[in-house]
Amino acid sequence: MTTLMDTVDQPSLGARVKQRISSDERVMRVCMGIIALFLLVAVVLPLYSMMAKSMEDRDGAFVGLANFAEYFSTPSLFFSGINSLAISLLVTFIVIVTAFIYAYALTRTCMPFKWFFRLIAIVPLLTPSLLSGVSLVYWFGNQGIAKDMLFGETIYGPIGIIIGSTYWVFPHALMIVITALSITDARLYEAAAALRTSAIRTFFKVTLPGCKYGLISAGFVVFILVFTDFGVPKVIGGNFNMLATDIYKQVIGQQNFQMGAVVSVVLLVPAVIAFTVDRLVQRKQVALLSARAVPLEPKPDRRRDMMMFCFCSFVALLIILMIGMAQYAALIKFWPYNLEFTLANYNFDVANGGGWDAYHNSIKMASFTAFFGTIIVFFGAYLLEKGRGFAIGRGVFHGIAMLPLAVPGMVLGLSYIFFFNNPDNPFNFIYGTMTILVVSTIAHFYTVSHLTAVTALKQMDDEFESVAASLKTPFYKTFFKVTVPVCLPASLDIMIYLFLNAMTTVSAVVFIYSSDTQLASVAVLNMDDQGELPFAAAMAMMIAYTCATARLLHLLITRKLLRRTQAWRHR
Amino acid sequence: MNEPAESKKPYLKIRALTKNFGEFVALKDISLDIFESEFVCFLGPSGCGKTTLLRAIAGLDIQTAGSIEQEGRDISGLPPSERDFGIVFQSYALFPNLTVTRNVAFGLENRRMSRDKVSSRVTELLSLVGLPDQGDKYPAQLSGGQQQRVALARALATSPGLLLLDEPLSALDAKVRAHLRLEIKDLQRRLAVTTIMVTHDQEEALTMADRIVVMDHGVIEQVGTPRDIYNRPSSAFAAEFIGTMNFLEATVSASGEVSLGDHRFRCDTSDFEVGSKITLSIRPEDIVVDEGEGNQQNTVMADVRYIEFLGSFCRLGLDSAVFADSDVRADLSIHMMRDRDIDAGTRISVCFPENLIRIFALR
Amino acid sequence: MTRKNIIPQSVSTLFGAALLTFGMASYAATELTVYTAIEADDLKRYAEEFNKVNPDIEVKWVRDSTGIVTAKLLAEKENPQADIVWGLAATSLMLLKSEGMTEGYTPVGADKLDKKFVDSDSPMHWTGMDAWVAAICVNTIEAEKNNLPMPTSWKDLLKPEYKGHIVMPNPNSSGTGFLDVSSWLQLFGEDEGWKFMDGLHENIAWYTHSGSKPCRQAGAGEAPIGVSFAYRGAKVKAKGAPVEIIIPSEGAGWDMEATAIIKGTKNLDAAKKLADFAVSKQANTMYNTVYAVVAYPGVAQPVEFYPENIGDKMINNDFEFSANNRDRILKEWQRRYDSKSEPKS
């Protein structure tokens, strides 16, 4: 080396340099701490109390795994587990196959009326999962108009659960598969064509491997959703026991909280395993899409397009029949003896379940959840993605943010009773209020919102923050001037996601609503429980219309905002 | 400016800088001085640590050990916002939702400057980078070259004492790159701002830098002016990375003489003992084609295996028993080619001039 | 589990202040939180009647189905939210009493009630309101369609022609279901009782989670026969459903709706006033508009759509037996019948 070093006095090696934390950084860490605390209180600690509960006897004394031993020695409970597993696997298979063909038709063919099929596939997202159960009773129940199609089999049981579950999880799977199929490089297909590869071979060697991870991911999502869902089996399950309904039976029917906690833990295990495996698989996925990828433009193929059109029409028809029947039933005076039309079933105030107040509460709850949830989720994701240093803290934060996806709503709801209704808990005051519903709903749907925000933030140049620091601009200025406007579409997506889910969810809130805060979705459940099926159908349809309106508003607002504030996106 | 006086106080003083990523050592005991108004290039292959060093100077990725002083102030542990620098990234990192004007004004807006002052400063900067009329456009409406100029204007807006350029030209087309290279260098000279640029492109480094810092595997291989490094590379790595170099395995057979098999070449062997295995190196353009039969000193008879036409000159691939398996190339001017009527398969006599051969320890 | 250590007080206050911006209900001094399982459409009337006597006390209803209200009360044991329970199954209240959650108070005028309807302890921990009698709802149209004769007794239900036409509540999730099971065990004795249920199980189409659902489903024709309770049957019939309500000849199990003050209430005086009102003649007359059998002797008038002389068919229900053997009975039931997919042992 040259002359430069000669005069240098060598500082002692190995003395670690400690970065001085800037005031910006300090503020960010405090903010992250607050959001981490929120997640701690909203997710981790309640789950902990639930785990603790599962190891207590009725008097609260610690009994180790005795409750679990009892659980596994009760054959009917054990069979519930087997049932849950079998149903979930079967539904996963059916939904993935259907969703794949449907998504393939939407992304890779020149089928007509694609916009319509896209629209109709979203419909199940706008309704509570219970709606399919209610509708199925009218179709295939003992007084159902299509009862004979079951050839004497009863709809109350596995058949009903499978059809009902398939209906409501379909759009969840479809969205993931569409994304997976959209990400492809046309050049791969050109290469395959140039090599004279047959269409079938191309399908198996190019198409399927290309969306392999998407399919796996969709599979896990569907599995977890069905495995932990409680609405459909509750309404249409008959005597067919599943884990999710067992929790309800243990807690509501027998007031056996300890056993409820035990089943919750049992329910948690496969969900967490499925979730973990999915994460590991996703990690292996390498970016298929290089910057130079050419988007695939499907070419018309009459025969294939027609076949796909027929298939999609069939699926769409099923969805329409499902929701259509619910609407029809809601307008009928007294099924099946008096088929006159009436609006009496919308007079919710004479039915159990909280009346119109419940509906208004739902809208209030969903709005709060969407508003506060989006702020918390987005800001949390921002701090996680764009903050610097503090690696362990951020890793832990990310881990906690991923946790809710693996926690079934019922488990979360139950654990809220244990945690928040403890008089020693400083947060005890939110028990029985709207706040606890909002907190639980945000927590319940945290992960997907978080991932949406993270994805949007990842698409932003990592160097924005470095540039801003070099220009000595405090982080919040960059956040409000750049990050928020650029991520506005993603934020609106999170908002509508939270709103729709808050409107339709039952599982977590069923344990923690109070008389002041009855909810429409819970009302549907209770109305069905009481056998007030027409009211249940009417209320479910009110939810559906509200969600559809919200979705439409979201679309309009997004469009308008994009045009006005996102002019920079256009060249 | 090219040869900093030893007495001059360094603007940036880096001492014993080490950076570990877990087990991986990204920077190993780096010490370096950079002087006021200097344009320094960190040059090396990807993974050599040049960007890590830049980010340590900026405070974006703090070093594991070692110190950095800027203008006599110890900034070793300071966060980026408390250091004095402007930075330009390969990705431009322009705020996509802000106009060009607001991008440039970004750093000025929270400095309690009046609106008029900000606006006149932005106008000044935009004309400085040659974009006087583009203020109202959004980044996406500009070409890559224009975007990078905006990024430059933004970095310079707050008049930082140090300008850091992280591969600023890598994302651009060859033509734009060559053009912008000159402009940046010119701007830097006019503003006399101390500048560090990271690049893996030797041409960029050679044309723009006052001094080049050649890096490999986390250590500095050589520091010097472009001419220095090209003509007197201190290691085989530096020799190969900058410009093109022929390498031949040889042994020091006597003082001032090395042998390749039976063939002997005269050259300077002062750093090596007789009998040591070495690498003989010579640049393709230093190889001379002569009239002889290969029996003069430092001359070899070789067959032309192929000819690469490169416009202003031709590159010849040469085969000879002396070279064994080594790939030896010689650059010949078009004139020479025409005069000597050289074609693939032609047998020619080539000479390695004694003063242009350099030898390194065997790699 | 002391959480105070985990969460620093200061942060929690900050967090709490943020949360306070929406949600919390404000408390007036004379506001009484009343937990109940009374049907939604009766609530308003009950509160109005009460306010005629006590205009200064505002009733804040917390209504849900019996199971949920009971679960809620138990879950809130450490920190009760309710001041008083008005209209919940007496068996649930006995459970609360055994958990030490009820306040001992003998309401003024409770001595006038039928002894069957009040707690035998002194002071009383609960007082009954009205009886809630098991019954069979039969859909006449569907019965005709399927050629089903009208059952008149429990044992009739064992006939093979009813196979797959009967629904009943699952005792593990419904109070009515448990009431049925417990009454059969009392009526027929343990061995006979289980044998009866073995036979009945063969004919059951499905078990429901709620006690009123079988009758509603019978009303809607989902199932021709629903084992439910008379009150629900009357309500369904009033709606125009083609159902016949049958009180089985062997006698019917029953439970009652009852009132109990929750221990630790901050509004004890107001709660006592409500407890007093709940046993009054006026209140019992009010109960009688929908319930045929009430606690106050001599008040009851026949109620439309109810089967006649329902009071005579009520078995001499041993609530002690039910409460003490509940866990055992439920476990046994679960072992025998829960999950039809599994072979019976």
Coordinates of N, CA, C and O in Angstrom, one line a residue, chain A residues 515-516, chain C residues 27 30-36 57-62 76 80-86 260 262 265 267 270-271 274:
Chain A
S515 N -74.4 -6.7 25.7 CA -75.8 -6.4 25.2 C -75.7 -5.0 24.5 O -76.5 -4.7 23.6
D516 N -74.8 -4.1 24.9 CA -74.7 -2.8 24.3 C -74.1 -3.0 22.9 O -74.1 -2.1 22.1
Chain C
Y27 N -72.2 5.7 33.4 CA -73.0 5.1 34.4 C -73.8 6.1 35.2 O -73.3 7.1 35.7
T30 N -78.8 5.2 39.2 CA -79.9 4.3 39.4 C -80.0 3.3 38.2 O -81.1 2.8 38.0
E31 N -78.9 3.1 37.5 CA -79.0 2.2 36.4 C -78.7 0.8 36.9 O -77.7 0.6 37.6
L32 N -79.5 -0.1 36.5 CA -79.4 -1.5 37.0 C -79.1 -2.4 35.8 O -79.8 -2.4 34.8
T33 N -77.9 -3.1 35.9 CA -77.6 -4.0 34.8 C -78.2 -5.4 35.1 O -77.9 -6.0 36.1
V34 N -79.1 -5.8 34.2 CA -79.9 -7.0 34.4 C -79.6 -8.0 33.4 O -79.8 -7.8 32.2
Y35 N -79.1 -9.2 33.8 CA -78.8 -10.2 32.9 C -80.1 -11.1 32.7 O -80.7 -11.4 33.7
T36 N -80.4 -11.5 31.5 CA -81.6 -12.2 31.3 C -81.6 -13.1 30.1 O -80.8 -12.8 29.1
I57 N -85.6 3.7 38.7 CA -84.5 2.8 38.4 C -84.6 2.4 36.9 O -85.6 2.0 36.4
E58 N -83.5 2.6 36.2 CA -83.4 2.3 34.8 C -82.9 0.9 34.6 O -81.8 0.6 35.1
V59 N -83.6 0.1 33.8 CA -83.2 -1.3 33.6 C -82.3 -1.3 32.3 O -82.7 -0.9 31.3
K60 N -81.1 -1.8 32.5 CA -80.2 -2.0 31.4 C -80.1 -3.5 31.1 O -79.5 -4.2 31.8
W61 N -80.8 -3.9 30.0 CA -80.9 -5.4 29.7 C -79.6 -5.9 29.1 O -79.0 -5.3 28.2
V62 N -79.2 -7.1 29.5 CA -78.1 -7.8 28.8 C -78.8 -9.2 28.5 O -78.9 -10.0 29.4
E76 N -67.4 -14.1 34.2 CA -67.2 -12.8 34.9 C -67.1 -13.0 36.4 O -67.2 -12.0 37.1
P80 N -67.8 -9.4 38.5 CA -69.2 -9.4 38.0 C -69.6 -8.1 37.4 O -69.4 -7.1 37.9
Q81 N -70.3 -8.2 36.2 CA -70.8 -7.0 35.6 C -72.3 -6.8 35.9 O -72.8 -5.7 35.7
A82 N -72.9 -7.9 36.2 CA -74.4 -7.9 36.4 C -74.7 -7.5 37.8 O -74.0 -7.8 38.8
D83 N -75.8 -6.7 38.0 CA -76.3 -6.4 39.3 C -77.3 -7.5 39.8 O -77.3 -7.9 40.9
I84 N -78.1 -7.9 38.8 CA -79.1 -8.9 39.1 C -79.4 -9.7 37.9 O -79.2 -9.3 36.8
V85 N -79.9 -11.0 38.1 CA -80.3 -11.8 37.0 C -81.8 -11.9 37.1 O -82.4 -12.2 38.2
W86 N -82.5 -11.6 36.1 CA -84.0 -11.7 36.1 C -84.4 -12.4 34.9 O -84.4 -11.9 33.8
A260 N -82.1 -13.7 40.7 CA -81.1 -13.8 41.8 C -80.3 -12.5 41.7 O -80.0 -12.0 40.7
I262 N -76.8 -10.7 42.2 CA -75.4 -11.1 42.1 C -74.6 -10.5 43.3 O -74.7 -9.3 43.6
T265 N -72.8 -6.6 44.0 CA -73.4 -5.5 43.2 C -73.2 -4.1 43.9 O -73.4 -4.1 45.2
N267 N -75.2 -1.8 43.3 CA -76.6 -1.2 43.4 C -77.5 -2.1 44.2 O -78.6 -2.5 43.7
A270 N -81.3 -1.0 44.7 CA -82.1 -1.1 43.5 C -82.3 -2.5 43.1 O -83.4 -2.9 42.7
A271 N -81.3 -3.4 43.3 CA -81.5 -4.8 42.9 C -82.5 -5.4 43.8 O -83.3 -6.2 43.3
L274 N -85.9 -4.6 42.6 CA -86.3 -5.4 41.4 C -86.7 -6.9 41.9 O -87.7 -7.4 41.4

